Short mmCIF file of C-alpha atoms (C1' of nucleotides) in Angstrom, two decimals:
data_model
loop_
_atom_site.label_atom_id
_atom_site.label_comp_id
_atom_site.label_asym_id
_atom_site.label_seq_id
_atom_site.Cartn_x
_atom_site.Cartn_y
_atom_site.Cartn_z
CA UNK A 1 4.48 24.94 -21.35
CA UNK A 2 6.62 26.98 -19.78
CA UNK A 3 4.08 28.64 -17.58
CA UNK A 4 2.89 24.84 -16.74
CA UNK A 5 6.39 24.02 -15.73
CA UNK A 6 6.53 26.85 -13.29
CA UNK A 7 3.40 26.20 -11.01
CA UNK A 8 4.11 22.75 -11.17
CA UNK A 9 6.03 21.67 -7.54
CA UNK A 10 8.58 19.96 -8.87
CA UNK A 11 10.28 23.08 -10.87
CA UNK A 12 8.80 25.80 -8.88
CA UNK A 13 12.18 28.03 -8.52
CA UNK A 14 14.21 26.99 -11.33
CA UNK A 15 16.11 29.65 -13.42
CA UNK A 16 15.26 30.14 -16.99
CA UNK A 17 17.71 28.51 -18.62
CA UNK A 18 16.14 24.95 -16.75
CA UNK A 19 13.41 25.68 -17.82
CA UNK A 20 13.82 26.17 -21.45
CA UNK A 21 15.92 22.28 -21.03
CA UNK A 22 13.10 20.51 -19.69
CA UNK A 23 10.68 22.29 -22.41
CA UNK A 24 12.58 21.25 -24.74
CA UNK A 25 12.46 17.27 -23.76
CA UNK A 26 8.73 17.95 -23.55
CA UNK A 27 5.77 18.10 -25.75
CA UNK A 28 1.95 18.81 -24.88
CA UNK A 29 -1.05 16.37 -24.58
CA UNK A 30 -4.89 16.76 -24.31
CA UNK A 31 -6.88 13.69 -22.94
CA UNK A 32 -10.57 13.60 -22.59
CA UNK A 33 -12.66 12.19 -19.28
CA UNK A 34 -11.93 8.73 -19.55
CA UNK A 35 -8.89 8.54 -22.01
CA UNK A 36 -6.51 6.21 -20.63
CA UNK A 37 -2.79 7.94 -20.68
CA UNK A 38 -0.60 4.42 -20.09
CA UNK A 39 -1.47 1.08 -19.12
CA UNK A 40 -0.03 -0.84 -16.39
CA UNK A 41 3.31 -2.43 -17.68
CA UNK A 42 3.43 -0.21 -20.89
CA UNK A 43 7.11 0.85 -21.61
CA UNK A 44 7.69 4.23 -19.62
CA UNK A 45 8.58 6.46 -22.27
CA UNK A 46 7.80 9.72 -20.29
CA UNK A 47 6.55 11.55 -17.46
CA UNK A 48 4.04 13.86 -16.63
CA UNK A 49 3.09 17.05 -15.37
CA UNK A 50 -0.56 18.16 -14.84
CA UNK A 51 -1.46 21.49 -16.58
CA UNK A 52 -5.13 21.11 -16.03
CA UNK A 53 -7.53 18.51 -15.00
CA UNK A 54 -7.61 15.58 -13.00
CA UNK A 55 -5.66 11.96 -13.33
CA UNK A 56 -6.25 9.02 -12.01
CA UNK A 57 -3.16 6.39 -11.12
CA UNK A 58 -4.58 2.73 -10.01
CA UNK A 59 -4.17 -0.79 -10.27
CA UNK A 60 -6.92 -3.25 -11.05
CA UNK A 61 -7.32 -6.78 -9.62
CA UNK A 62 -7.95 -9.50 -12.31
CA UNK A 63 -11.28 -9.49 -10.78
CA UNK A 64 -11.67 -6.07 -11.38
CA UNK A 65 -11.16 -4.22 -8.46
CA UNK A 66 -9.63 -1.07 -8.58
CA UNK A 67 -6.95 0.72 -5.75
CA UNK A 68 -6.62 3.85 -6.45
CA UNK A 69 -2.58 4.72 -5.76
CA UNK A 70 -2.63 9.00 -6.42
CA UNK A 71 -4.48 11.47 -7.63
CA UNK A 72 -2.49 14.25 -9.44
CA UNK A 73 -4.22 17.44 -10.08
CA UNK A 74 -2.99 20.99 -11.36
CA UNK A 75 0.61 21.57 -10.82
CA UNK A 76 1.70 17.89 -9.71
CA UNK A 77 3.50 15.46 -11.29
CA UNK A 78 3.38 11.85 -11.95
CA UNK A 79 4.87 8.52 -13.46
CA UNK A 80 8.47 10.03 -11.98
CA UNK A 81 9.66 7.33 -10.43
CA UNK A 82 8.71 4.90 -13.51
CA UNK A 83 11.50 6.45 -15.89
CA UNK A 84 14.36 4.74 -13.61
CA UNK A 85 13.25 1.95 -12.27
CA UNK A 86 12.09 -1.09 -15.08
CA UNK A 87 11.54 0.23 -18.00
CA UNK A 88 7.61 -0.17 -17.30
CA UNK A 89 4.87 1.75 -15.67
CA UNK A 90 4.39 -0.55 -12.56
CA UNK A 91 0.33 1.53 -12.37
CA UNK A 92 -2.41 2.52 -15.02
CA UNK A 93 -3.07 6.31 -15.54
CA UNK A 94 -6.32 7.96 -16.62
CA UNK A 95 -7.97 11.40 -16.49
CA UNK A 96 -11.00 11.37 -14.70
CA UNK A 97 -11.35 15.34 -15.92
CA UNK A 98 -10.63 16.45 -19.19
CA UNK A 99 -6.76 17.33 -18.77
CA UNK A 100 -4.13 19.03 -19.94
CA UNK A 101 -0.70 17.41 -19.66
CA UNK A 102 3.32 18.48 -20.32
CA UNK A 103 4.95 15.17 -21.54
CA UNK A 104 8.26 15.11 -20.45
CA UNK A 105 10.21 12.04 -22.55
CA UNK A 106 12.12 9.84 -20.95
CA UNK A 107 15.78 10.21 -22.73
CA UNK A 108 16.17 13.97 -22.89
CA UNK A 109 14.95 14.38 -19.50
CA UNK A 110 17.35 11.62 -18.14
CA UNK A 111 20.23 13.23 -19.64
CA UNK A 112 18.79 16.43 -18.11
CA UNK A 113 19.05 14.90 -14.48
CA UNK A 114 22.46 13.83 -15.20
CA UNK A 115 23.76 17.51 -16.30
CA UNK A 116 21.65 19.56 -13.56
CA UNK A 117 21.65 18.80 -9.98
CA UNK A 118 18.86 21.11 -9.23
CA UNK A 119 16.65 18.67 -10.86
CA UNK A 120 18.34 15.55 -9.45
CA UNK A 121 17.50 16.99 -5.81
CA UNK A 122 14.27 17.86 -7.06
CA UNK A 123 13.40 14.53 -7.31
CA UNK A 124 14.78 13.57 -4.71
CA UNK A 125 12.54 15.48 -2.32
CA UNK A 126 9.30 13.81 -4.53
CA UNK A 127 10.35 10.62 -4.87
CA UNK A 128 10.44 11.22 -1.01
CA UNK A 129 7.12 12.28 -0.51
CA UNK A 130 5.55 9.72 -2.86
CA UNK A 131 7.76 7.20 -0.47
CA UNK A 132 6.08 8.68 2.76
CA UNK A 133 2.16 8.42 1.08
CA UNK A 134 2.58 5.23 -0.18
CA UNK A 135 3.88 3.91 3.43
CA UNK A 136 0.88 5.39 4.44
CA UNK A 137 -1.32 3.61 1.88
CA UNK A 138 0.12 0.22 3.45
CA UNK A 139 0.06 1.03 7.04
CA UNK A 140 -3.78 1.83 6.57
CA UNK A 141 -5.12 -1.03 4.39
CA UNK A 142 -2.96 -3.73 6.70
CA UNK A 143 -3.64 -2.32 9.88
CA UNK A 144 -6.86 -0.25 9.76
CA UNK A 145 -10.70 -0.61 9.34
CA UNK A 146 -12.25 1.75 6.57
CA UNK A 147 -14.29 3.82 8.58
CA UNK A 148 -10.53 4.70 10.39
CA UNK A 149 -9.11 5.50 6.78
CA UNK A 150 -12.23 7.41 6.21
CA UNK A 151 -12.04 9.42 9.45
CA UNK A 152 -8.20 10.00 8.77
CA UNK A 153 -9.20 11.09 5.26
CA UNK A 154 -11.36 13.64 6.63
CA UNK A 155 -8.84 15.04 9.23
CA UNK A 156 -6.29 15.55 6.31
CA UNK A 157 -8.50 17.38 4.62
CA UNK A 158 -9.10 19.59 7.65
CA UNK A 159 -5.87 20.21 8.47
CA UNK A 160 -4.24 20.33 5.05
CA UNK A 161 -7.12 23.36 4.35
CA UNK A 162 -7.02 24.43 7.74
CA UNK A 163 -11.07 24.36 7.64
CA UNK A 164 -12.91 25.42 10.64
CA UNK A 165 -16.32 25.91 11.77
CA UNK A 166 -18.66 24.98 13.59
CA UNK A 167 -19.69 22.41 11.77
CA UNK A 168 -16.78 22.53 9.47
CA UNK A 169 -17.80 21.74 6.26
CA UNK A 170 -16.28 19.68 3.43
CA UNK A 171 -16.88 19.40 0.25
CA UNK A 172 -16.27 15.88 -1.45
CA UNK A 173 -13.44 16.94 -4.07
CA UNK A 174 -14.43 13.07 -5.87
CA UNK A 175 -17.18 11.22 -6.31
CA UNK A 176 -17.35 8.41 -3.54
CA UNK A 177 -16.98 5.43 -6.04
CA UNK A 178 -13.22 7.64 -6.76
CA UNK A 179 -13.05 8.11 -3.13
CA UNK A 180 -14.06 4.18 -1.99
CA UNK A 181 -10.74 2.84 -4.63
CA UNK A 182 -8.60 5.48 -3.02
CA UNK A 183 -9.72 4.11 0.58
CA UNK A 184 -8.99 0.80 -0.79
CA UNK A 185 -12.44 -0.57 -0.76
CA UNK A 186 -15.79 -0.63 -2.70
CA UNK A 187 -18.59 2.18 -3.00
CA UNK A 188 -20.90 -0.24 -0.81
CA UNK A 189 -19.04 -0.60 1.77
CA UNK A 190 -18.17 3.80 2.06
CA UNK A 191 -21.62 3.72 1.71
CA UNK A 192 -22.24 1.99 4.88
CA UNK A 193 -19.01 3.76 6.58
CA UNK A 194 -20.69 7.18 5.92
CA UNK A 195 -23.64 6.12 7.41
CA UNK A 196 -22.13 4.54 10.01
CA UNK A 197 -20.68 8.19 11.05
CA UNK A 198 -23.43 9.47 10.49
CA UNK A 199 -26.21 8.02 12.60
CA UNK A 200 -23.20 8.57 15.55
CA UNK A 201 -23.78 11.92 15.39
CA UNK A 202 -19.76 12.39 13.97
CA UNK A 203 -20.52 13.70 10.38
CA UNK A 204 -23.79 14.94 8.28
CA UNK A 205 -23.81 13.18 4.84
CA UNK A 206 -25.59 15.31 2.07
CA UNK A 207 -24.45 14.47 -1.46
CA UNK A 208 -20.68 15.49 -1.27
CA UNK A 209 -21.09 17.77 1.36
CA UNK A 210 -20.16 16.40 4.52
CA UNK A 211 -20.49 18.63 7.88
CA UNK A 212 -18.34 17.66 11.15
CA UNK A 213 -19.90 17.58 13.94
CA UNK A 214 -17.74 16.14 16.14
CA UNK A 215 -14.21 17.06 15.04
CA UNK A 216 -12.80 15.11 18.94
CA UNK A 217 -14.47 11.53 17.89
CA UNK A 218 -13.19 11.76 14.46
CA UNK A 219 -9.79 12.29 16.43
CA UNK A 220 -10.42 9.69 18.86
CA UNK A 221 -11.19 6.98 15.90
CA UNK A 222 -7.60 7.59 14.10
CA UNK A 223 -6.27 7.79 17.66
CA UNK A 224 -2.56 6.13 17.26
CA UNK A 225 -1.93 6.79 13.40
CA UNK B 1 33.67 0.67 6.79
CA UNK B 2 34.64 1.21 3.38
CA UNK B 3 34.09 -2.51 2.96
CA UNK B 4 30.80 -2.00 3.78
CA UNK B 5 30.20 0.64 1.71
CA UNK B 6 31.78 -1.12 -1.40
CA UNK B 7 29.73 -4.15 -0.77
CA UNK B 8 26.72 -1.98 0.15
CA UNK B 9 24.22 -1.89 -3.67
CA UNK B 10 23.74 1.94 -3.48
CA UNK B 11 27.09 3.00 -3.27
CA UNK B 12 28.99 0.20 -5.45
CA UNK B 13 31.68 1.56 -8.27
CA UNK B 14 32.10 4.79 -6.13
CA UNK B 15 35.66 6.10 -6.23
CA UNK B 16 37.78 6.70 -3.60
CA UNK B 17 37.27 10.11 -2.68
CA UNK B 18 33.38 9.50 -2.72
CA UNK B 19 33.75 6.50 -0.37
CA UNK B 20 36.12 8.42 1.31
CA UNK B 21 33.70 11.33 1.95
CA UNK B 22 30.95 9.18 3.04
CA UNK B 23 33.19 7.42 5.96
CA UNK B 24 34.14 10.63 7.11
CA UNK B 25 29.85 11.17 7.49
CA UNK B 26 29.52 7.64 9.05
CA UNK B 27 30.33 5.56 12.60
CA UNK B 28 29.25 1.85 13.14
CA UNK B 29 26.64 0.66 15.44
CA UNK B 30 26.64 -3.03 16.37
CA UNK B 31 22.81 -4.13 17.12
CA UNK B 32 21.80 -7.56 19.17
CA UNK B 33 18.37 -9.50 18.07
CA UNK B 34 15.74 -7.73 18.88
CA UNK B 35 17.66 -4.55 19.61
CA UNK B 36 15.09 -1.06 18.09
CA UNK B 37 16.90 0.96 16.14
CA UNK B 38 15.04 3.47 15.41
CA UNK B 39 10.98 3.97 16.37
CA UNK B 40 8.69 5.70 14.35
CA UNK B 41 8.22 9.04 14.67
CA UNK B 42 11.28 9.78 16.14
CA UNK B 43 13.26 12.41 14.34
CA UNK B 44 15.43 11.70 11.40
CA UNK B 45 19.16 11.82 12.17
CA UNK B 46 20.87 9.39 9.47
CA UNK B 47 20.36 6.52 7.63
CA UNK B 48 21.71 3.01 8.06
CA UNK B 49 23.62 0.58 6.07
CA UNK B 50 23.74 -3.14 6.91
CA UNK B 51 27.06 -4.40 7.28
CA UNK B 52 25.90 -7.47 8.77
CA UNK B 53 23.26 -9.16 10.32
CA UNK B 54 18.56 -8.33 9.35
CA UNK B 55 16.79 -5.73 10.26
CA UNK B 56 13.20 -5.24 10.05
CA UNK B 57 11.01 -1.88 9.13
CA UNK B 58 7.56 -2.09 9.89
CA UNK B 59 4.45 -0.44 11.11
CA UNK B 60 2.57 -1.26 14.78
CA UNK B 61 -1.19 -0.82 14.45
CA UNK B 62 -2.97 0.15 17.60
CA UNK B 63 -4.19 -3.01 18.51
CA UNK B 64 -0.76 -4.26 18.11
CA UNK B 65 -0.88 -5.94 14.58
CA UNK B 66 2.66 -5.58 12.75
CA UNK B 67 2.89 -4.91 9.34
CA UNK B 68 6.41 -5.21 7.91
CA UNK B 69 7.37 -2.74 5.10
CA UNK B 70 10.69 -4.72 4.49
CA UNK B 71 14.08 -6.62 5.50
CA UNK B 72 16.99 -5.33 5.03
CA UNK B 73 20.43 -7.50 4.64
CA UNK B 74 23.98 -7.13 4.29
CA UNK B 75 24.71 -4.83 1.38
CA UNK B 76 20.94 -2.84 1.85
CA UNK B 77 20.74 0.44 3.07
CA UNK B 78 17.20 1.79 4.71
CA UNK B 79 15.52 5.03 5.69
CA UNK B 80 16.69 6.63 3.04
CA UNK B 81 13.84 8.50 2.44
CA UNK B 82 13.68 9.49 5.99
CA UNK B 83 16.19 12.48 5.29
CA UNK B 84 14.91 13.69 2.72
CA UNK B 85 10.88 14.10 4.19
CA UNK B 86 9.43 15.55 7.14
CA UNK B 87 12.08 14.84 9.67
CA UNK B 88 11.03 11.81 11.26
CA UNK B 89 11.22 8.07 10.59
CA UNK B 90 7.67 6.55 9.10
CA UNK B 91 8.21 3.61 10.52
CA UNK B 92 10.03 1.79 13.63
CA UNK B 93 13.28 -0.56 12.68
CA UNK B 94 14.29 -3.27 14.86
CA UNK B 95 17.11 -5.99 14.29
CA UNK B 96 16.26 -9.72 13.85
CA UNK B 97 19.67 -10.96 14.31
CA UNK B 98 22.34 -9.87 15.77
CA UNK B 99 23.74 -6.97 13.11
CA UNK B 100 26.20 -4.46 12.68
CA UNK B 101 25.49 -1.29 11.14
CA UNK B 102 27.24 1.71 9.26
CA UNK B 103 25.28 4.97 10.75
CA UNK B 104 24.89 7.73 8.21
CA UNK B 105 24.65 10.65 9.40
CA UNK B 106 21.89 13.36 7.79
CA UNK B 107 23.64 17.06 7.64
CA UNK B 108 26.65 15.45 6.54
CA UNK B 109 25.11 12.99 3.98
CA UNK B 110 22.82 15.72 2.67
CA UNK B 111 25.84 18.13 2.10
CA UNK B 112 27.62 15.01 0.22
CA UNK B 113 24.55 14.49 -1.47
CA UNK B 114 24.21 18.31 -3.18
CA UNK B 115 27.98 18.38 -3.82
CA UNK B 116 28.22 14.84 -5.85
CA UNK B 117 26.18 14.28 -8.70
CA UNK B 118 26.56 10.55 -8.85
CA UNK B 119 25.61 10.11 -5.00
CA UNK B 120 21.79 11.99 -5.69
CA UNK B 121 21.52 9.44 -8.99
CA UNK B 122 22.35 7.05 -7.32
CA UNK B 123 19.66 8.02 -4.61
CA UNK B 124 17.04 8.38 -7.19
CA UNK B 125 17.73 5.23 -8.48
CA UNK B 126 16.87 3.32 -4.58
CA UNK B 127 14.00 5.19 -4.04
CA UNK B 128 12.69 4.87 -7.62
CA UNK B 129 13.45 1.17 -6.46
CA UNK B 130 11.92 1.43 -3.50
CA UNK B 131 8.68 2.99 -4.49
CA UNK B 132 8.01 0.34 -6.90
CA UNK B 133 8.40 -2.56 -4.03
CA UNK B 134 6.00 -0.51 -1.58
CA UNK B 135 3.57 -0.16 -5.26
CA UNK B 136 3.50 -4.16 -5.45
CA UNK B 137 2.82 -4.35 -1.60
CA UNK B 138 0.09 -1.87 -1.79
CA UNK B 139 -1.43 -4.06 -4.94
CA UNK B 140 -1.21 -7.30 -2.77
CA UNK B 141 -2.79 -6.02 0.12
CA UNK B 142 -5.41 -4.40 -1.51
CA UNK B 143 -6.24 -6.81 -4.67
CA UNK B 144 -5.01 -10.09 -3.64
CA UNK B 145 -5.78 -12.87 -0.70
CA UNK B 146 -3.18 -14.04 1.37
CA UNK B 147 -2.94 -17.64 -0.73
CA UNK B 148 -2.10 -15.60 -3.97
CA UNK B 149 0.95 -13.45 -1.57
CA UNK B 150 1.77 -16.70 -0.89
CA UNK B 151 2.46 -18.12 -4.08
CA UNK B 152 4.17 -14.33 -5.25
CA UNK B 153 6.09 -15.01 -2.37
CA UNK B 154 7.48 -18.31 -3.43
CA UNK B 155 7.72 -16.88 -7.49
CA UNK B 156 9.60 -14.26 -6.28
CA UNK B 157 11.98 -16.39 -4.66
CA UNK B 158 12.28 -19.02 -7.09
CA UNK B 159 13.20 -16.23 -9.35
CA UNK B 160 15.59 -14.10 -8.14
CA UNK B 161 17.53 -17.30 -7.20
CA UNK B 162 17.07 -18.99 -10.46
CA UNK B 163 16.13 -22.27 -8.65
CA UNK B 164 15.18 -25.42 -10.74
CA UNK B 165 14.62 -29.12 -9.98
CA UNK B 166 12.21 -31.65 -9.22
CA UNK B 167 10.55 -30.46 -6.82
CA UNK B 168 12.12 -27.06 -5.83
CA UNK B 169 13.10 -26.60 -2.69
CA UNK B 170 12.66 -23.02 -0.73
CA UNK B 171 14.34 -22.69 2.82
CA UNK B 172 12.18 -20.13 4.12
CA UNK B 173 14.94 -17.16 4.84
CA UNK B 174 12.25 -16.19 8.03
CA UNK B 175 10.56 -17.44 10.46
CA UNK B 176 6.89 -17.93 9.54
CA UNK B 177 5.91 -14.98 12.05
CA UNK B 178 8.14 -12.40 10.11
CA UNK B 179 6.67 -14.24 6.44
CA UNK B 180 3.58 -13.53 8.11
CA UNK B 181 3.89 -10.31 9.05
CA UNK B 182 5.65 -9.37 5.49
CA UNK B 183 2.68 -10.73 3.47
CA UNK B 184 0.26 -8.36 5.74
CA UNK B 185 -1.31 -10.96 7.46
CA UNK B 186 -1.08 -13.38 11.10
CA UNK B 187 0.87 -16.43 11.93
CA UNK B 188 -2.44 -18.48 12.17
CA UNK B 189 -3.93 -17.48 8.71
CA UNK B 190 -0.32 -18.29 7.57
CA UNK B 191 -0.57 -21.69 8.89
CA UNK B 192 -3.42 -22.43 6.97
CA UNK B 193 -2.82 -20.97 3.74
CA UNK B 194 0.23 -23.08 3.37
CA UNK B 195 -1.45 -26.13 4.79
CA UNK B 196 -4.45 -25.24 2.10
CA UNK B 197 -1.42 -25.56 -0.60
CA UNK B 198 -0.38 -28.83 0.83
CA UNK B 199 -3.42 -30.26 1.27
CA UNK B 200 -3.52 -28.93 -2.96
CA UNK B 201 -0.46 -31.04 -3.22
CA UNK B 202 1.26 -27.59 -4.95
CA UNK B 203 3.27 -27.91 -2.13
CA UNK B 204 5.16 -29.69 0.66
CA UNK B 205 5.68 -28.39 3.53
CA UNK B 206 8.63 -29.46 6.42
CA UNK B 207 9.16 -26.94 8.91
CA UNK B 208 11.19 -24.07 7.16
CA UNK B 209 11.62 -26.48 3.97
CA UNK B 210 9.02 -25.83 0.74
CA UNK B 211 9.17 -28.36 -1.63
CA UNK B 212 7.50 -26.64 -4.59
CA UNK B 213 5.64 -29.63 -5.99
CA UNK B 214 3.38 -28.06 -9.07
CA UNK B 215 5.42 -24.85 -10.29
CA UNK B 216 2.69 -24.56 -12.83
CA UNK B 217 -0.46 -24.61 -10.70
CA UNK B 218 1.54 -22.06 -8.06
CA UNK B 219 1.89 -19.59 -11.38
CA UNK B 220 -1.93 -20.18 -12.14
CA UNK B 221 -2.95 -18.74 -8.80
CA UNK B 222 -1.22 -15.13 -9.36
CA UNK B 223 -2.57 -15.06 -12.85
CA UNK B 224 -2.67 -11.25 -13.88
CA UNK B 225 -0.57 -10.26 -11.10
"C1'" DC C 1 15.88 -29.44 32.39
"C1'" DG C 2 12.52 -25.98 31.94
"C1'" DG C 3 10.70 -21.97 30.16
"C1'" DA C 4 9.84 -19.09 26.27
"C1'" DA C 5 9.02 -18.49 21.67
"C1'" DC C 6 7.19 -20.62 17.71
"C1'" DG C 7 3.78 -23.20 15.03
"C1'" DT C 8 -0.54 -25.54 14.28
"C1'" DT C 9 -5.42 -26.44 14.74
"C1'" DG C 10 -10.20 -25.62 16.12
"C1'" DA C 11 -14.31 -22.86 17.18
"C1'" DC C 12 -15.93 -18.53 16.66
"C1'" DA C 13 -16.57 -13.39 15.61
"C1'" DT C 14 -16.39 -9.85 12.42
"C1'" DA C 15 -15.36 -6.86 8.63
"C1'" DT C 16 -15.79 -6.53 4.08
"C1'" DA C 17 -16.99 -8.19 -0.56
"C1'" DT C 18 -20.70 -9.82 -3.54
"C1'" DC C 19 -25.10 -9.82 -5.58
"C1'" DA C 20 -29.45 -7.81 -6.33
"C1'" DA C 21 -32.65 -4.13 -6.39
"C1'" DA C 22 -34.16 0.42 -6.48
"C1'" DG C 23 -34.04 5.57 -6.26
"C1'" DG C 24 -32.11 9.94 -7.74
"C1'" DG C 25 -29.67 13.23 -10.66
"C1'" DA C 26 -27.49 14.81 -14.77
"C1'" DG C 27 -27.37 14.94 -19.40
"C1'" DT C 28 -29.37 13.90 -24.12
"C1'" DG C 29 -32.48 13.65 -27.82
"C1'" DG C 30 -36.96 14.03 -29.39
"C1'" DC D 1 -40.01 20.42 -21.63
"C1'" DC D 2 -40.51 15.72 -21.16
"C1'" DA D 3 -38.93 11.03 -21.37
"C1'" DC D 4 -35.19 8.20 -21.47
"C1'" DT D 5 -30.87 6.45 -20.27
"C1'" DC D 6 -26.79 6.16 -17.81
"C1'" DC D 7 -24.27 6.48 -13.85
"C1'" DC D 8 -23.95 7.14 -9.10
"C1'" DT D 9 -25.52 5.98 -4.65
"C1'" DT D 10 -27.79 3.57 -1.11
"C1'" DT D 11 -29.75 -0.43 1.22
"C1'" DG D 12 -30.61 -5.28 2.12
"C1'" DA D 13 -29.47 -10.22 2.21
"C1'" DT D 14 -25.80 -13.21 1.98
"C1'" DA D 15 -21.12 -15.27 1.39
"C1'" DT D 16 -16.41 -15.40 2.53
"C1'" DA D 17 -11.89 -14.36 4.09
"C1'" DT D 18 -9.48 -13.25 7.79
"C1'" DG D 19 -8.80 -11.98 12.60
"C1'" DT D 20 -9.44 -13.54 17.56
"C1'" DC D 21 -9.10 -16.54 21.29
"C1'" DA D 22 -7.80 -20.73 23.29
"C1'" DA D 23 -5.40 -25.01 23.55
"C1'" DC D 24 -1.71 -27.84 22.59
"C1'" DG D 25 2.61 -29.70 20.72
"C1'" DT D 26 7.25 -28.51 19.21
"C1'" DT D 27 11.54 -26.41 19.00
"C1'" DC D 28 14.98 -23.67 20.67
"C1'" DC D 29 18.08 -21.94 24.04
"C1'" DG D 30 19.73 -20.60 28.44
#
DNA sequence: CGGAACGTTGACATATATCAAAGGGAGTGG
DNA sequence: CCACTCCCTTTGATATATGTCAACGTTCCG
């Protein structure tokens, strides 16, 4: 757990005797592709941090459809935020890899943010972050089209892996049914987004692999976010 | 100020010396309707406190579309977060009414914020807040029509005020542009959603007066929300 | 009083969801 | 190794919600 806590962001830098606390409030859980971790307005009993794998945190329409909030992968953290607001997890979690995660409970670890400032500034700085994404989230399903959110997904891809190339080339980290609920739409409609980049000459679809081949129109379609 | 600040939700049951210290971070800034505060993008220098007076943070999309994030009254505090991230506000504020405001300055604040434990809690608890208002947003703009915001929008109230009667009466605390703009949408689709829920007899409409006819039928449409 | 902002309504355009069908790829069991 | 199934993906036809544009009445405020 220990070695967990130590890539994770959230505790990267904390001295050994921090470490050892929040191990101690903690216990380990495996989940298999699929396994649900908590429901939507389950009491938040804990937290988690990612050892290994892939989670999924969404919300589901009562029609069915699914938005896609976060993804957490190796060394992130998620569910934070849930331990001081209502007593409930205000999402639904589940691993869309077979995972590994550090369960951090809800009571020790409060105390622990109460004795140790590091932590309590810690948080701080995510909850910040998460604030700053999720403002995102809204500003592009009010005020965008999809194949704009689809363009910016690209370009943060790009820049957050500093690709380059000529034609850079990505490789589709989800599948595009994951990818359409994180967009905030349907796999149908990507569908028709990718192709609609496609026959412009922007992009090269092949499976997952997706080659840029006009890096300045993909600029020019987020133009103003 | 300290008035402010003792009337002001994140910073209530403070003692002295910590309302103190935060004065001695803080001026005033009085604000007329339609007065910016801040714009997006531009760099982070404090954070604001409502002494008096609404103020509105929201999002312009290129073609001009507004998306609020949220209003802020006497007693709220916003941009927050904005310290803590990557230097610059996320979004543009503007004032609605005329409003006076208790300016927070960042090096200061942050400095207060490391040294007293019970300011960063009290941090964590807003944001933790916070995140779980822009979570619901994200929901309803994503999984939801405009008629079911609607109704939320009128639960919500009826709620939090604990209103009762036969029929319930709302006074709509904004002007339908700003409701319109807060539920993600345009004045004209606003128009007719609530004349759909008249014309449903759920409700009556008169100007900025809702007369909440069917409470039931109103909860029926947000089923599973 | 007069202009500006607000609110409503209609006709229309458009993006996206829905429904249906079919192909492809990966994995499983015989 | 093949056949089968399941899931993912794409494409087409269609439905629907919402945005756009324009016109008009109302309210508010200087």
């Amino acid at each position: 757990m220990k070695k967990i806590l130590k890539n994770s962001k959230l505790f990267t830098g904390f001295n050994e005797n921090s470490i050892e606390d929040i191990v101690s409030a903690s216990s380990l859980r495996k989940v298999t592709k699929g396994e649900m971790i908590f429901h939507e307005k389950d009491p938040a009993e804990a937290f988690f941090i990612v050892g290994d794998g892939k989670i999924k945190i969404f919300k589901l329409s009562p029609e069915g459809k699914e938005q896609i909030l976060m993804i957490t992968k190796q060394g992130e953290t998620f569910a934070e935020a849930a331990l001081f607001g209502e007593g409930y997890y205000p999402a639904s979690a589940q691993a869309i890899e077979d995972s590994l995660l550090m369960v951090v409970h809800k009571d020790k670890f409060l105390t622990l943010v109460k004795q140790n400032p590091n932590i309590a500034l810690s948080l701080i700085a995510r909850l910040s972050e998460l604030l700053h994404k999720l403002n995102r989230l809204v500003e592009e399903l009010s005020l965008t089209d999809i194949t704009t959110r689809l363009a910016h997904y690209f370009i943060n891809i790009i820049e957050e892996k500093k690709l380059s190339g000529q034609p850079i080339v990505i490789q589709l980290a989800e599948k595009k049914t994951i990818l359409a609920s994180q967009l905030g739409t349907i796999p149908e409609t990507l569908s028709r987004s990718l192709a609609k980049l496609s026959k412009e000459n922007i992009i090269k679809v092949d499976g997952s692999n997706i080659e840029i081949n006009d890096l300045r129109k993909l600029y020019s379609i987020t133009e103003g976010l």
